[in-house]
Coordinates of N, CA, C and O in Angstrom, one line a residue:
K8 N -9.3 13.7 -15.2 CA -9.2 12.2 -15.4 C -10.2 11.9 -16.6 O -11.4 12.0 -16.3
N9 N -9.7 11.5 -17.7 CA -10.5 11.1 -18.8 C -11.0 9.7 -18.7 O -12.1 9.3 -19.2
Q10 N -10.3 8.8 -18.1 CA -10.7 7.5 -17.9 C -10.9 7.0 -16.4 O -9.9 7.1 -15.7
E11 N -12.0 6.5 -16.1 CA -12.2 6.1 -14.7 C -11.5 4.7 -14.5 O -11.6 3.9 -15.3
S12 N -10.9 4.6 -13.3 CA -10.1 3.3 -13.1 C -11.0 2.5 -12.1 O -11.3 3.0 -11.0
K13 N -11.3 1.3 -12.5 CA -11.9 0.3 -11.6 C -11.2 0.0 -10.5 O -11.6 0.0 -9.3
F14 N -9.9 -0.1 -10.7 CA -8.9 -0.4 -9.6 C -8.9 0.7 -8.5 O -9.1 0.4 -7.3
L15 N -8.9 1.9 -8.9 CA -8.9 3.0 -7.9 C -10.2 3.1 -7.2 O -10.3 3.3 -6.1
D16 N -11.4 2.9 -7.9 CA -12.7 2.9 -7.2 C -12.8 1.8 -6.2 O -13.3 2.0 -5.2
Y17 N -12.3 0.5 -6.6 CA -12.4 -0.6 -5.7 C -11.5 -0.3 -4.5 O -11.9 -0.5 -3.3
L18 N -10.3 0.2 -4.8 CA -9.4 0.5 -3.7 C -10.0 1.5 -2.7 O -9.8 1.3 -1.5
K19 N -10.5 2.5 -3.1 CA -11.1 3.7 -2.3 C -12.3 3.0 -1.4 O -12.3 3.4 -0.4
D20 N -13.1 2.3 -2.2 CA -14.1 1.5 -1.4 C -13.6 0.6 -0.2 O -14.1 0.6 0.8
Y21 N -12.7 -0.1 -0.7 CA -11.9 -1.0 0.3 C -11.4 -0.3 1.5 O -11.6 -0.7 2.6
L22 N -10.6 0.9 1.3 CA -10.1 1.6 2.4 C -11.2 2.2 3.3 O -11.1 2.2 4.5
K23 N -12.3 2.7 2.6 CA -13.4 3.2 3.4 C -14.1 2.1 4.2 O -14.4 2.5 5.4
A24 N -14.2 0.9 3.7 CA -14.9 -0.2 4.4 C -14.0 -0.6 5.6 O -14.6 -1.1 6.6
K25 N -12.8 -0.4 5.5 CA -11.8 -0.7 6.5 C -11.5 0.4 7.5 O -10.6 0.3 8.3
D26 N -12.2 1.4 7.3 CA -12.1 2.7 8.1 C -10.6 3.2 8.1 O -10.1 3.6 9.1
I27 N -10.1 3.3 6.8 CA -8.8 3.9 6.6 C -8.9 5.2 6.0 O -9.6 5.3 5.0
E28 N -8.4 6.2 6.6 CA -8.6 7.5 6.2 C -7.4 7.9 5.3 O -6.3 7.8 5.6
I29 N -7.8 8.6 4.1 CA -6.8 9.0 3.2 C -6.5 10.5 3.6 O -7.3 11.4 3.5
L30 N -5.2 10.6 4.1 CA -4.8 12.0 4.6 C -4.4 12.9 3.3 O -4.7 14.1 3.3
E31 N -3.7 12.3 2.5 CA -3.1 13.1 1.3 C -3.0 12.1 0.1 O -2.2 11.1 0.2
A32 N -3.7 12.3 -1.0 CA -3.4 11.5 -2.1 C -2.3 12.1 -2.9 O -2.3 13.3 -3.3
I33 N -1.2 11.3 -3.1 CA -0.1 11.9 -3.6 C 0.0 11.7 -5.2 O 0.3 12.6 -6.0
E34 N -0.4 10.4 -5.6 CA -0.5 10.2 -7.1 C -1.5 9.2 -7.4 O -1.6 8.2 -6.8
E35 N -2.4 9.5 -8.4 CA -3.3 8.5 -8.9 C -3.2 8.2 -10.3 O -3.3 9.1 -11.1
K36 N -2.9 6.9 -10.5 CA -2.8 6.4 -12.0 C -3.9 5.4 -12.1 O -4.5 5.0 -11.1
T37 N -4.1 4.9 -13.3 CA -5.2 3.9 -13.6 C -4.9 2.6 -12.7 O -5.9 2.0 -12.2
K38 N -3.7 2.2 -12.6 CA -3.3 1.0 -11.9 C -2.4 1.1 -10.6 O -1.9 0.2 -10.3
E39 N -2.4 2.3 -10.2 CA -1.4 2.7 -9.2 C -2.0 3.9 -8.3 O -2.5 4.8 -8.8
F40 N -1.9 3.8 -7.0 CA -2.3 4.8 -6.1 C -1.2 5.1 -4.9 O -0.8 4.1 -4.4
T41 N -0.8 6.2 -4.7 CA 0.2 6.5 -3.6 C -0.5 7.6 -2.9 O -1.1 8.6 -3.3
A42 N -0.5 7.3 -1.4 CA -1.1 8.3 -0.5 C -0.5 8.1 0.9 O 0.1 7.0 1.2
K43 N -0.9 9.1 1.7 CA -0.5 9.0 3.1 C -1.8 8.8 3.7 O -2.9 9.4 3.5
I44 N -2.0 7.7 4.7 CA -3.2 7.2 5.1 C -3.2 7.2 6.6 O -2.0 7.2 7.1
R45 N -4.3 7.0 7.2 CA -4.3 6.9 8.8 C -5.4 5.8 9.1 O -6.3 5.7 8.6
T46 N -5.0 4.8 10.0 CA -5.7 3.8 10.5 C -6.0 3.9 12.0 O -5.1 4.6 12.7
N47 N -7.0 3.2 12.5 CA -7.2 3.2 14.0 C -6.5 2.0 14.4 O -7.0 0.8 14.0
D48 N -5.5 2.0 15.3 CA -4.8 0.9 15.8 C -5.1 0.7 17.2 O -5.7 1.7 17.9
V49 N -4.9 -0.3 17.9 CA -5.1 -0.7 19.2 C -4.5 0.4 20.1 O -4.9 0.7 21.2
F50 N -3.4 1.1 19.6 CA -2.6 2.1 20.4 C -2.9 3.5 19.9 O -2.2 4.3 20.2
G51 N -4.0 3.6 19.2 CA -4.4 5.0 18.7 C -4.4 5.0 17.2 O -4.2 4.0 16.6
K52 N -4.3 6.2 16.6 CA -4.2 6.4 15.2 C -2.7 6.2 14.7 O -1.8 6.6 15.3
Q53 N -2.6 5.5 13.5 CA -1.3 5.0 13.0 C -1.2 5.6 11.6 O -2.1 5.3 10.8
E54 N -0.2 6.3 11.2 CA -0.1 6.8 9.8 C 0.8 5.9 9.0 O 1.8 5.5 9.5
Y55 N 0.5 5.6 7.7 CA 1.3 4.8 6.8 C 1.5 5.6 5.5 O 0.6 6.3 5.1
F56 N 2.6 5.2 4.8 CA 2.8 5.8 3.5 C 2.3 4.5 2.7 O 2.9 3.4 2.7
L57 N 1.3 4.7 1.7 CA 0.6 3.6 1.1 C 1.0 3.6 -0.4 O 0.8 4.8 -1.0
I58 N 1.4 2.6 -1.0 CA 1.5 2.3 -2.5 C 0.5 1.2 -2.7 O 0.8 0.1 -2.2
A59 N -0.5 1.4 -3.7 CA -1.2 0.2 -4.1 C -1.1 0.2 -5.6 O -1.2 1.1 -6.2
K60 N -1.0 -1.2 -6.0 CA -0.8 -1.4 -7.4 C -1.7 -2.6 -7.8 O -1.8 -3.5 -7.0
E61 N -2.1 -2.6 -9.0 CA -2.8 -3.7 -9.6 C -1.8 -4.6 -10.3 O -1.5 -4.4 -11.4
K62 N -1.3 -5.5 -9.5 CA -0.3 -6.5 -9.8 C -0.6 -7.9 -9.5 O -1.3 -8.1 -8.4
K63 N -0.2 -8.8 -10.2 CA -0.6 -10.2 -9.9 C 0.6 -10.7 -9.1 O 0.5 -11.6 -8.3
K64 N 1.9 -10.2 -9.3 CA 3.1 -10.7 -8.5 C 3.7 -9.4 -8.0 O 4.0 -8.5 -8.7
V65 N 3.8 -9.5 -6.6 CA 4.6 -8.4 -5.9 C 6.0 -8.8 -5.6 O 6.2 -9.9 -5.0
K66 N 7.0 -8.0 -6.1 CA 8.4 -8.3 -5.9 C 9.0 -7.5 -4.8 O 8.4 -6.5 -4.4
E67 N 10.3 -8.0 -4.6 CA 11.0 -7.3 -3.3 C 11.2 -5.8 -3.8 O 11.2 -4.9 -2.9
E68 N 11.4 -5.4 -5.1 CA 11.7 -4.2 -5.4 C 10.4 -3.2 -5.1 O 10.6 -2.0 -4.7
D69 N 9.1 -3.8 -5.3 CA 8.0 -2.9 -4.8 C 8.0 -2.6 -3.4 O 7.6 -1.5 -3.0
L70 N 8.4 -3.5 -2.5 CA 8.4 -3.4 -1.1 C 9.6 -2.5 -0.8 O 9.4 -1.5 0.1
T71 N 10.7 -2.5 -1.4 CA 11.8 -1.6 -1.1 C 11.5 -0.2 -1.4 O 11.7 0.7 -0.7
L72 N 10.7 -0.1 -2.6 CA 10.4 1.3 -2.9 C 9.4 1.9 -2.0 O 9.6 3.1 -1.4
V73 N 8.3 1.3 -1.5 CA 7.5 1.8 -0.6 C 8.1 2.0 0.8 O 7.9 3.1 1.4
L74 N 9.1 1.2 1.2 CA 9.8 1.4 2.5 C 10.7 2.7 2.5 O 10.7 3.4 3.3
H75 N 11.4 2.9 1.2 CA 12.2 4.0 1.1 C 11.3 5.2 1.1 O 11.7 6.3 1.8
K76 N 10.2 5.4 0.5 CA 9.4 6.5 0.4 C 8.8 6.8 1.9 O 8.7 8.0 2.2
A77 N 8.5 5.7 2.5 CA 7.9 5.8 3.9 C 9.0 6.4 4.8 O 8.7 7.3 5.6
N78 N 10.2 6.0 4.7 CA 11.3 6.4 5.5 C 11.6 8.0 5.3 O 11.8 8.7 6.2
Q79 N 11.4 8.3 4.0 CA 11.6 9.7 3.7 C 10.6 10.5 4.4 O 10.8 11.7 4.8
N80 N 9.4 10.1 4.5 CA 8.3 10.8 5.3 C 8.2 10.4 6.7 O 7.2 10.9 7.3
K81 N 9.1 9.6 7.2 CA 9.1 9.2 8.6 C 7.9 8.5 9.0 O 7.2 8.8 9.9
M82 N 7.3 7.6 8.1 CA 6.2 6.8 8.3 C 6.4 5.4 8.1 O 7.4 4.9 7.6
L83 N 5.4 4.5 8.5 CA 5.4 3.1 8.2 C 5.0 2.9 6.9 O 4.3 3.8 6.3
A84 N 5.4 1.8 6.3 CA 5.1 1.4 4.9 C 4.0 0.4 4.7 O 3.9 -0.5 5.5
L85 N 3.2 0.6 3.8 CA 2.0 -0.2 3.5 C 2.0 -0.4 2.0 O 1.9 0.6 1.2
F86 N 2.0 -1.7 1.5 CA 1.9 -2.0 0.0 C 0.6 -2.9 -0.1 O 0.5 -3.8 0.7
M87 N -0.3 -2.5 -1.0 CA -1.5 -3.2 -1.3 C -1.5 -3.6 -2.7 O -1.1 -2.8 -3.6
A88 N -1.9 -4.9 -2.9 CA -2.1 -5.4 -4.4 C -3.0 -6.6 -4.3 O -3.1 -7.3 -3.3
P89 N -3.6 -6.9 -5.5 CA -4.5 -8.0 -5.6 C -3.6 -9.4 -5.7 O -4.2 -10.5 -5.5
G90 N -2.4 -9.2 -5.9 CA -1.6 -10.4 -6.3 C -0.9 -11.0 -5.1 O -1.2 -10.5 -4.0
E91 N 0.0 -11.9 -5.4 CA 0.7 -12.6 -4.4 C 2.2 -12.1 -4.3 O 2.7 -11.5 -5.2
L92 N 2.8 -12.3 -3.0 CA 4.2 -11.9 -2.8 C 5.0 -13.1 -3.5 O 4.7 -14.2 -3.3
D93 N 6.1 -12.7 -4.2 CA 7.1 -13.8 -4.7 C 7.9 -14.1 -3.5 O 7.8 -13.6 -2.4
K94 N 8.8 -15.1 -3.8 CA 9.7 -15.7 -2.7 C 10.5 -14.5 -2.0 O 10.6 -14.5 -0.8
K95 N 11.2 -13.7 -2.7 CA 12.0 -12.6 -2.2 C 11.3 -11.7 -1.4 O 11.7 -11.2 -0.4
A96 N 10.0 -11.3 -1.9 CA 9.1 -10.4 -1.1 C 8.7 -11.0 0.2 O 8.6 -10.2 1.1
I97 N 8.4 -12.3 0.2 CA 8.0 -12.9 1.4 C 9.2 -12.7 2.5 O 9.0 -12.4 3.6
D98 N 10.2 -13.1 2.0 CA 11.5 -12.9 3.0 C 11.8 -11.5 3.4 O 12.1 -11.2 4.6
F99 N 11.6 -10.6 2.5 CA 11.7 -9.1 2.8 C 10.6 -8.7 3.9 O 11.0 -8.0 4.9
I100 N 9.4 -9.2 3.7 CA 8.4 -8.9 4.7 C 8.7 -9.4 6.0 O 8.5 -8.8 7.0
K101 N 9.2 -10.6 6.1 CA 9.6 -11.3 7.4 C 10.8 -10.5 8.0 O 10.7 -10.2 9.3
E102 N 11.7 -10.0 7.2 CA 12.8 -9.2 7.8 C 12.5 -7.9 8.2 O 12.9 -7.4 9.3
Y103 N 11.6 -7.2 7.5 CA 11.2 -5.8 7.8 C 9.7 -5.7 8.3 O 9.1 -4.7 8.2
K104 N 9.3 -6.8 9.0 CA 7.8 -6.9 9.5 C 7.3 -5.7 10.2 O 6.1 -5.4 10.3
N105 N 8.3 -5.1 11.0 CA 7.8 -4.0 11.8 C 7.8 -2.6 11.0 O 7.2 -1.6 11.5
L106 N 8.3 -2.6 9.9 CA 8.4 -1.4 9.1 C 7.5 -1.4 7.7 O 7.1 -0.4 7.3
V107 N 7.2 -2.7 7.3 CA 6.5 -2.8 6.0 C 5.4 -3.8 6.2 O 5.7 -4.8 6.7
K108 N 4.2 -3.4 5.8 CA 3.1 -4.2 5.9 C 2.6 -4.4 4.4 O 2.7 -3.6 3.6
F109 N 2.0 -5.8 4.2 CA 1.5 -6.1 2.8 C 0.0 -6.5 3.1 O -0.2 -7.3 3.9
E110 N -0.9 -5.9 2.3 CA -2.2 -6.2 2.5 C -2.7 -6.8 1.1 O -2.5 -5.9 0.0
K111 N -3.2 -7.9 1.1 CA -3.6 -8.6 -0.3 C -5.1 -8.1 -0.4 O -5.9 -8.2 0.4
L112 N -5.3 -7.4 -1.5 CA -6.6 -6.8 -1.9 C -7.5 -8.0 -2.5 O -7.1 -8.7 -3.4
N113 N -8.7 -8.1 -2.0 CA -9.6 -9.2 -2.4 C -10.8 -8.3 -3.0 O -11.8 -8.0 -2.3
F114 N -10.9 -8.2 -4.3 CA -12.0 -7.5 -5.0 C -12.2 -8.0 -6.4 O -11.4 -8.6 -6.8

């Protein structure tokens, strides 16, 4: 890595602060991070397929992609971004709320 990414640094600090364990980092780019993660849930440990992007607007396509990749790995999907969900993305989250989670990053 020749250029350090502020987004990745913030994201990793954010995950650590929330006690989210990175099981496997799949892809690390300047403004995008894909990984398998584990959280402590009220019912025990829960694994998610995470895609985090530095985006101002999150579209339905972003959520469809993370859900598809999560399904391939038989995991729940989690999408993180500092931006807001657009109208279609909000509807998608409502429809697939048990399979896809969205976390707005504040940093």
